[in-house]
Amino acid sequence: MQIGTILERPLGPVFASAPPEEVALSTRVRLARNVRDLPFQARLNEEAARRLIDRVEAALAAPPPAEPALALFALDALPPLARQVLVEKHLISRELAEAPAAAVLLSADERVSLMVGEEDHFRLQVFAPGLRLQEAYRIADRLDDWLDAHFELAFDDRFGYQTSCPTNVGTGLRASVMLHLPGLVLTRQIGNLLPAIQKVGLAVRGVYGEGSDAEGHLFQVSNQITLGPSEEEILENLQGVVETIIAHEGKARKLLAESMGRALEDRVMRSLGILRYARSIDGREAMERLSDVRLGIALGLIRDVDLRTVDALWVMIRPAYLQYSARENLSPERRDVRRADVIRRHLGGAL
């Protein structure tokens, strides 16, 4: 597997081959794990960090059975732009991209990403299209067993898995679902919903997690509590809340269509027209316009564009991806021009 293939395609095969969903775009299950005989990552020197990567590479000689094959990529061997593309695709975190000695293990279908050397020694991520928490967790659990077979993981009988941050102690499980919620935003219901979600132990963040904005009406909903409830209880709670949010979003979209009528159609088609004809567009506006188009597709107002095209464009218009695909560093102004070019080509606009 070549890293260039992963960097060049906006969507991995696990997403590109699956039928797109209107509200729940993707699921991620992440497990935080540490090796017992090493200091936590914050106190781990670079030499020891590199030895850990060597140990992981050696473990690949006995790969996990019945799971996607994993390939290891040392991040210091990749140029900064390539690392940022991996961040934009959620395959690694910003912290891992900046670490002096770090690596990532990836499956060819981009379903699995095992980060080595982030806040914890291991951050195991499994992705799935739509709302598929149990499916993603089953794979993560089997890969966790593989890690446990090769490394003595830091575990306490009382507190569970020991992690660098106390908020991850216990199961070490963070599960999240990426949701497209334009209906709740445009009907101004999102402000009432968010506090209710937080009261049941969940967090709502933007497209790149903590500290990021909800660009394009994209929200991540994830568990906050890792100590106390079992993995199954965490997943069941998140599943139930997400299903409720999806139902509310459906009602909000119906309300929008009934109350706005022609005004909603005008908004959607104006956004499509701007995207098809603009010669320069910044990232924030492009995300908002693409959100309108995605909503229009879901409501049957746009019939010549599919949801997967919009999902791919959300990656393709990101700063690092734009520059990597252009094979050069671009100024913000030139990025805006290239972004408009890319969008026009994929939405059938005027070239």
Short mmCIF file of C-alpha atoms in Angstrom, two decimals:
data_model
loop_
_atom_site.label_atom_id
_atom_site.label_comp_id
_atom_site.label_asym_id
_atom_site.label_seq_id
_atom_site.Cartn_x
_atom_site.Cartn_y
_atom_site.Cartn_z
CA MET A 1 0.00 0.00 0.00
CA GLN A 2 1.37 3.40 -1.02
CA ILE A 3 0.74 6.44 1.13
CA GLY A 4 0.30 8.47 -2.07
CA THR A 5 -2.87 6.55 -2.89
CA ILE A 6 -4.39 7.46 0.47
CA LEU A 7 -3.35 11.09 0.14
CA GLU A 8 -4.72 11.51 -3.37
CA ARG A 9 -8.25 10.17 -2.84
CA PRO A 10 -10.69 12.30 -0.83
CA LEU A 11 -12.74 9.35 0.46
CA GLY A 12 -11.39 5.97 1.43
CA PRO A 13 -13.00 2.86 -0.11
CA VAL A 14 -14.92 2.17 3.11
CA PHE A 15 -16.88 5.39 2.46
CA ALA A 16 -16.73 5.66 -1.33
CA SER A 17 -18.36 2.24 -1.80
CA ALA A 18 -21.12 2.67 0.82
CA PRO A 19 -24.51 4.25 0.15
CA PRO A 20 -24.44 7.77 1.62
CA GLU A 21 -26.82 8.72 4.41
CA GLU A 22 -28.59 12.07 4.66
CA VAL A 23 -27.84 12.89 8.31
CA ALA A 24 -25.31 10.47 9.83
CA LEU A 25 -22.19 10.74 7.70
CA SER A 26 -19.75 8.58 9.62
CA THR A 27 -18.96 6.73 12.83
CA ARG A 28 -15.65 6.60 14.66
CA VAL A 29 -14.67 4.43 17.62
CA ARG A 30 -11.38 5.33 19.31
CA LEU A 31 -9.51 3.44 22.06
CA ALA A 32 -6.71 5.03 24.11
CA ARG A 33 -4.05 2.59 25.29
CA ASN A 34 -0.59 2.81 26.89
CA VAL A 35 2.27 0.38 27.38
CA ARG A 36 2.91 -0.45 31.03
CA ASP A 37 6.73 -0.49 30.87
CA LEU A 38 7.03 3.01 29.33
CA PRO A 39 6.47 6.50 30.74
CA PHE A 40 3.35 8.21 29.46
CA GLN A 41 3.81 10.00 26.15
CA ALA A 42 4.39 13.46 27.67
CA ARG A 43 7.47 12.12 29.50
CA LEU A 44 8.68 9.79 26.77
CA ASN A 45 11.92 10.91 25.14
CA GLU A 46 12.36 10.76 21.39
CA GLU A 47 14.67 7.75 21.47
CA ALA A 48 12.17 5.69 23.49
CA ALA A 49 9.33 6.86 21.22
CA ARG A 50 11.22 5.55 18.19
CA ARG A 51 11.86 2.24 19.92
CA LEU A 52 8.12 1.93 20.50
CA ILE A 53 7.51 2.44 16.79
CA ASP A 54 10.06 -0.32 16.08
CA ARG A 55 8.19 -2.63 18.47
CA VAL A 56 4.94 -1.92 16.66
CA GLU A 57 6.55 -2.65 13.31
CA ALA A 58 7.87 -5.95 14.68
CA ALA A 59 4.38 -6.84 15.91
CA LEU A 60 3.11 -6.50 12.34
CA ALA A 61 5.01 -9.70 11.54
CA ALA A 62 2.06 -11.40 13.27
CA PRO A 63 -0.81 -9.25 11.96
CA PRO A 64 -4.27 -9.33 13.53
CA PRO A 65 -6.29 -12.21 12.04
CA ALA A 66 -9.40 -11.54 9.98
CA GLU A 67 -8.80 -7.79 10.02
CA PRO A 68 -7.69 -5.34 7.31
CA ALA A 69 -3.95 -5.52 6.69
CA LEU A 70 -2.12 -2.59 8.27
CA ALA A 71 0.86 -0.67 6.89
CA LEU A 72 3.07 1.51 9.07
CA PHE A 73 4.08 5.02 8.00
CA ALA A 74 6.59 7.08 9.96
CA LEU A 75 5.28 10.62 10.01
CA ASP A 76 8.70 12.29 10.01
CA ALA A 77 9.25 10.67 6.60
CA LEU A 78 6.25 12.57 5.21
CA PRO A 79 6.32 16.25 4.23
CA PRO A 80 4.24 18.61 6.38
CA LEU A 81 1.61 19.00 3.65
CA ALA A 82 1.07 15.24 3.47
CA ARG A 83 0.65 15.05 7.22
CA GLN A 84 -1.94 17.83 7.09
CA VAL A 85 -3.91 15.94 4.44
CA LEU A 86 -4.08 12.99 6.84
CA VAL A 87 -5.39 15.39 9.49
CA GLU A 88 -8.03 16.74 7.11
CA LYS A 89 -9.15 13.18 6.41
CA HIS A 90 -9.34 12.48 10.18
CA LEU A 91 -6.79 9.66 9.84
CA ILE A 92 -4.43 11.34 12.30
CA SER A 93 -4.79 14.18 14.81
CA ARG A 94 -3.14 17.59 14.71
CA GLU A 95 -1.10 16.54 17.75
CA LEU A 96 0.27 13.46 16.00
CA ALA A 97 1.13 15.48 12.88
CA GLU A 98 3.36 17.72 15.00
CA ALA A 99 4.98 15.01 17.15
CA PRO A 100 8.75 14.59 16.68
CA ALA A 101 8.62 10.78 16.67
CA ALA A 102 5.30 9.30 15.64
CA ALA A 103 3.77 6.85 13.20
CA VAL A 104 0.40 5.73 11.94
CA LEU A 105 -0.79 2.29 10.88
CA LEU A 106 -3.44 2.45 8.16
CA SER A 107 -5.57 -0.10 6.39
CA ALA A 108 -5.90 0.18 2.62
CA ASP A 109 -9.64 0.84 2.88
CA GLU A 110 -9.00 3.58 5.48
CA ARG A 111 -11.26 1.82 7.96
CA VAL A 112 -8.49 1.53 10.56
CA SER A 113 -6.00 4.11 11.80
CA LEU A 114 -3.68 3.27 14.70
CA MET A 115 -1.78 6.35 15.86
CA VAL A 116 1.47 5.70 17.68
CA GLY A 117 2.87 8.54 19.78
CA GLU A 118 -0.08 10.86 20.26
CA GLU A 119 -1.28 11.89 23.75
CA ASP A 120 -1.25 8.18 24.57
CA HIS A 121 1.11 5.58 23.18
CA PHE A 122 -1.70 4.15 21.06
CA ARG A 123 -4.86 5.78 19.73
CA LEU A 124 -6.74 3.11 17.81
CA GLN A 125 -9.44 4.48 15.47
CA VAL A 126 -11.98 2.50 13.48
CA PHE A 127 -14.27 4.27 11.01
CA ALA A 128 -17.55 3.21 9.44
CA PRO A 129 -20.01 4.94 7.13
CA GLY A 130 -23.30 6.15 8.56
CA LEU A 131 -24.39 5.20 12.08
CA ARG A 132 -22.62 1.89 12.73
CA LEU A 133 -21.26 2.04 16.26
CA GLN A 134 -21.44 -1.67 16.99
CA GLU A 135 -19.75 -2.60 13.72
CA ALA A 136 -16.87 -0.19 14.34
CA TYR A 137 -16.49 -1.30 17.96
CA ARG A 138 -16.31 -5.01 17.06
CA ILE A 139 -13.34 -4.31 14.80
CA ALA A 140 -11.70 -2.03 17.38
CA ASP A 141 -12.17 -4.68 20.08
CA ARG A 142 -10.45 -7.36 18.01
CA LEU A 143 -7.56 -5.02 17.19
CA ASP A 144 -7.34 -4.14 20.88
CA ASP A 145 -6.87 -7.86 21.60
CA TRP A 146 -4.04 -7.89 19.06
CA LEU A 147 -2.35 -4.98 20.81
CA ASP A 148 -2.80 -6.69 24.16
CA ALA A 149 -1.15 -9.84 22.80
CA HIS A 150 2.00 -7.93 21.81
CA PHE A 151 2.21 -5.29 24.54
CA GLU A 152 1.51 -5.33 28.24
CA LEU A 153 -1.04 -2.54 28.40
CA ALA A 154 -1.34 -0.23 31.40
CA PHE A 155 -4.44 -1.47 33.21
CA ASP A 156 -5.68 -1.14 36.78
CA ASP A 157 -8.21 -3.57 38.24
CA ARG A 158 -10.11 -0.71 39.88
CA PHE A 159 -9.83 2.13 37.37
CA GLY A 160 -9.42 0.28 34.09
CA TYR A 161 -7.09 1.45 31.31
CA GLN A 162 -4.63 4.10 32.44
CA THR A 163 -4.35 7.09 30.12
CA SER A 164 -2.45 10.37 29.96
CA CYS A 165 -5.62 12.40 30.44
CA PRO A 166 -7.88 11.47 33.37
CA THR A 167 -10.97 12.01 31.22
CA ASN A 168 -10.06 8.87 29.22
CA VAL A 169 -9.40 6.56 32.19
CA GLY A 170 -11.56 3.46 32.39
CA THR A 171 -12.63 2.06 29.06
CA GLY A 172 -10.48 4.53 27.13
CA LEU A 173 -13.36 4.55 24.65
CA ARG A 174 -14.41 7.62 22.69
CA ALA A 175 -17.13 6.96 20.18
CA SER A 176 -18.46 9.67 17.89
CA VAL A 177 -20.86 10.17 15.01
CA MET A 178 -20.56 12.94 12.43
CA LEU A 179 -23.94 14.50 11.69
CA HIS A 180 -25.15 16.97 9.09
CA LEU A 181 -27.75 19.13 10.87
CA PRO A 182 -28.77 22.07 8.66
CA GLY A 183 -32.43 21.65 9.56
CA LEU A 184 -31.85 22.10 13.28
CA VAL A 185 -29.52 25.04 12.65
CA LEU A 186 -31.78 26.89 10.21
CA THR A 187 -34.87 26.41 12.39
CA ARG A 188 -32.85 27.63 15.39
CA GLN A 189 -33.55 24.46 17.37
CA ILE A 190 -29.89 23.50 17.75
CA GLY A 191 -29.42 25.90 20.68
CA ASN A 192 -32.04 24.07 22.73
CA LEU A 193 -30.82 20.62 21.73
CA LEU A 194 -27.14 21.00 22.63
CA PRO A 195 -27.63 21.54 26.40
CA ALA A 196 -29.96 18.54 26.51
CA ILE A 197 -27.33 16.36 24.87
CA GLN A 198 -24.66 17.49 27.31
CA LYS A 199 -26.90 16.60 30.27
CA VAL A 200 -26.79 12.93 29.27
CA GLY A 201 -23.00 12.81 29.27
CA LEU A 202 -22.33 13.55 25.60
CA ALA A 203 -20.31 16.28 23.92
CA VAL A 204 -21.08 18.14 20.70
CA ARG A 205 -18.15 19.56 18.75
CA GLY A 206 -17.26 20.79 15.29
CA VAL A 207 -15.97 18.86 12.33
CA TYR A 208 -12.42 18.47 13.73
CA GLY A 209 -13.36 17.80 17.33
CA GLU A 210 -12.64 19.86 20.40
CA GLY A 211 -12.10 23.55 19.72
CA SER A 212 -13.24 23.40 16.08
CA ASP A 213 -16.21 25.08 14.45
CA ALA A 214 -19.32 23.35 13.10
CA GLU A 215 -18.53 24.35 9.52
CA GLY A 216 -21.07 23.29 6.94
CA HIS A 217 -23.53 22.44 9.74
CA LEU A 218 -21.40 19.39 10.60
CA PHE A 219 -21.37 18.28 14.23
CA GLN A 220 -19.59 15.48 16.08
CA VAL A 221 -21.55 13.90 18.93
CA SER A 222 -19.45 11.77 21.29
CA ASN A 223 -19.38 10.34 24.79
CA GLN A 224 -17.63 12.28 27.55
CA ILE A 225 -17.67 9.65 30.30
CA THR A 226 -15.24 6.73 30.01
CA LEU A 227 -15.04 5.60 33.64
CA GLY A 228 -17.97 3.73 35.17
CA PRO A 229 -20.18 2.64 32.29
CA SER A 230 -19.15 -0.39 30.24
CA GLU A 231 -18.27 -0.12 26.58
CA GLU A 232 -21.68 -1.52 25.69
CA GLU A 233 -23.48 1.03 27.86
CA ILE A 234 -21.48 3.89 26.32
CA LEU A 235 -22.34 2.76 22.81
CA GLU A 236 -26.03 2.17 23.60
CA ASN A 237 -26.36 5.63 25.14
CA LEU A 238 -24.72 7.31 22.15
CA GLN A 239 -26.76 5.24 19.69
CA GLY A 240 -30.03 6.22 21.34
CA VAL A 241 -29.20 9.92 21.50
CA VAL A 242 -27.96 10.04 17.90
CA GLU A 243 -31.11 8.30 16.68
CA THR A 244 -33.15 10.94 18.52
CA ILE A 245 -31.11 13.75 16.94
CA ILE A 246 -31.62 12.22 13.49
CA ALA A 247 -35.37 12.12 14.09
CA HIS A 248 -35.39 15.76 15.20
CA GLU A 249 -33.35 16.73 12.14
CA GLY A 250 -35.87 14.99 9.88
CA LYS A 251 -38.73 16.92 11.48
CA ALA A 252 -36.79 20.18 11.19
CA ARG A 253 -36.18 19.59 7.48
CA LYS A 254 -39.87 18.91 6.95
CA LEU A 255 -40.69 22.12 8.82
CA LEU A 256 -38.23 24.06 6.67
CA ALA A 257 -39.76 22.72 3.46
CA GLU A 258 -43.28 23.56 4.62
CA SER A 259 -42.58 26.98 6.13
CA MET A 260 -40.01 28.36 3.69
CA GLY A 261 -41.18 26.73 0.48
CA ARG A 262 -39.91 28.75 -2.46
CA ALA A 263 -37.51 30.69 -0.22
CA LEU A 264 -35.74 27.45 0.76
CA GLU A 265 -35.56 26.34 -2.85
CA ASP A 266 -34.15 29.75 -3.76
CA ARG A 267 -31.48 29.47 -1.06
CA VAL A 268 -30.47 26.00 -2.19
CA MET A 269 -30.35 26.86 -5.88
CA ARG A 270 -28.49 30.12 -5.27
CA SER A 271 -25.81 28.17 -3.41
CA LEU A 272 -25.60 25.64 -6.24
CA GLY A 273 -25.36 28.46 -8.79
CA ILE A 274 -22.57 30.21 -6.86
CA LEU A 275 -20.62 26.96 -6.57
CA ARG A 276 -21.05 26.21 -10.27
CA TYR A 277 -19.97 29.65 -11.46
CA ALA A 278 -17.71 31.21 -8.82
CA ARG A 279 -14.11 31.87 -9.86
CA SER A 280 -12.88 32.29 -6.28
CA ILE A 281 -14.36 31.15 -2.99
CA ASP A 282 -12.98 30.86 0.53
CA GLY A 283 -13.24 27.71 2.60
CA ARG A 284 -15.92 28.83 5.02
CA GLU A 285 -18.32 30.00 2.32
CA ALA A 286 -17.70 26.86 0.29
CA MET A 287 -18.57 24.68 3.29
CA GLU A 288 -21.81 26.59 3.90
CA ARG A 289 -22.82 26.52 0.24
CA LEU A 290 -22.09 22.79 0.02
CA SER A 291 -24.22 22.26 3.12
CA ASP A 292 -27.12 23.98 1.33
CA VAL A 293 -26.59 21.77 -1.71
CA ARG A 294 -26.48 18.61 0.41
CA LEU A 295 -29.74 19.66 2.05
CA GLY A 296 -31.24 20.34 -1.38
CA ILE A 297 -30.26 16.87 -2.57
CA ALA A 298 -31.83 15.26 0.51
CA LEU A 299 -35.08 17.22 -0.02
CA GLY A 300 -35.26 16.31 -3.71
CA LEU A 301 -34.67 19.89 -4.90
CA ILE A 302 -31.40 18.97 -6.64
CA ARG A 303 -31.38 15.82 -8.75
CA ASP A 304 -28.19 16.02 -10.82
CA VAL A 305 -25.72 15.95 -7.91
CA ASP A 306 -25.31 13.06 -5.45
CA LEU A 307 -24.52 13.15 -1.75
CA ARG A 308 -21.16 11.39 -2.12
CA THR A 309 -19.95 14.13 -4.46
CA VAL A 310 -20.60 16.70 -1.75
CA ASP A 311 -18.95 14.49 0.89
CA ALA A 312 -15.84 14.17 -1.28
CA LEU A 313 -15.76 17.91 -1.97
CA TRP A 314 -15.77 18.64 1.76
CA VAL A 315 -12.31 17.03 1.81
CA MET A 316 -11.10 18.26 -1.57
CA ILE A 317 -11.59 21.95 -0.72
CA ARG A 318 -9.47 21.83 2.44
CA PRO A 319 -6.24 23.88 2.34
CA ALA A 320 -3.76 21.00 2.56
CA TYR A 321 -5.63 18.77 0.13
CA LEU A 322 -5.88 21.59 -2.40
CA GLN A 323 -2.16 22.20 -2.23
CA TYR A 324 -1.17 18.54 -2.21
CA SER A 325 -3.26 17.85 -5.31
CA ALA A 326 -1.76 20.93 -6.98
CA ARG A 327 1.75 19.72 -6.05
CA GLU A 328 2.70 23.18 -4.79
CA ASN A 329 2.22 25.58 -1.91
CA LEU A 330 -0.48 28.10 -2.69
CA SER A 331 -1.20 31.52 -1.23
CA PRO A 332 -4.67 31.96 0.32
CA GLU A 333 -5.80 33.85 -2.77
CA ARG A 334 -4.63 31.11 -5.14
CA ARG A 335 -6.22 28.48 -2.90
CA ASP A 336 -9.55 30.28 -3.23
CA VAL A 337 -9.23 30.21 -7.02
CA ARG A 338 -8.25 26.53 -7.09
CA ARG A 339 -11.06 25.68 -4.67
CA ALA A 340 -13.60 27.26 -7.02
CA ASP A 341 -12.07 25.37 -9.97
CA VAL A 342 -12.31 22.02 -8.16
CA ILE A 343 -15.92 22.63 -7.15
CA ARG A 344 -16.98 23.66 -10.65
CA ARG A 345 -15.44 20.54 -12.16
CA HIS A 346 -17.26 18.21 -9.77
CA LEU A 347 -20.62 19.99 -9.80
CA GLY A 348 -20.83 20.33 -13.55
CA GLY A 349 -20.34 24.08 -13.52
CA ALA A 350 -19.09 26.41 -16.21
CA LEU A 351 -15.36 25.93 -16.80
#
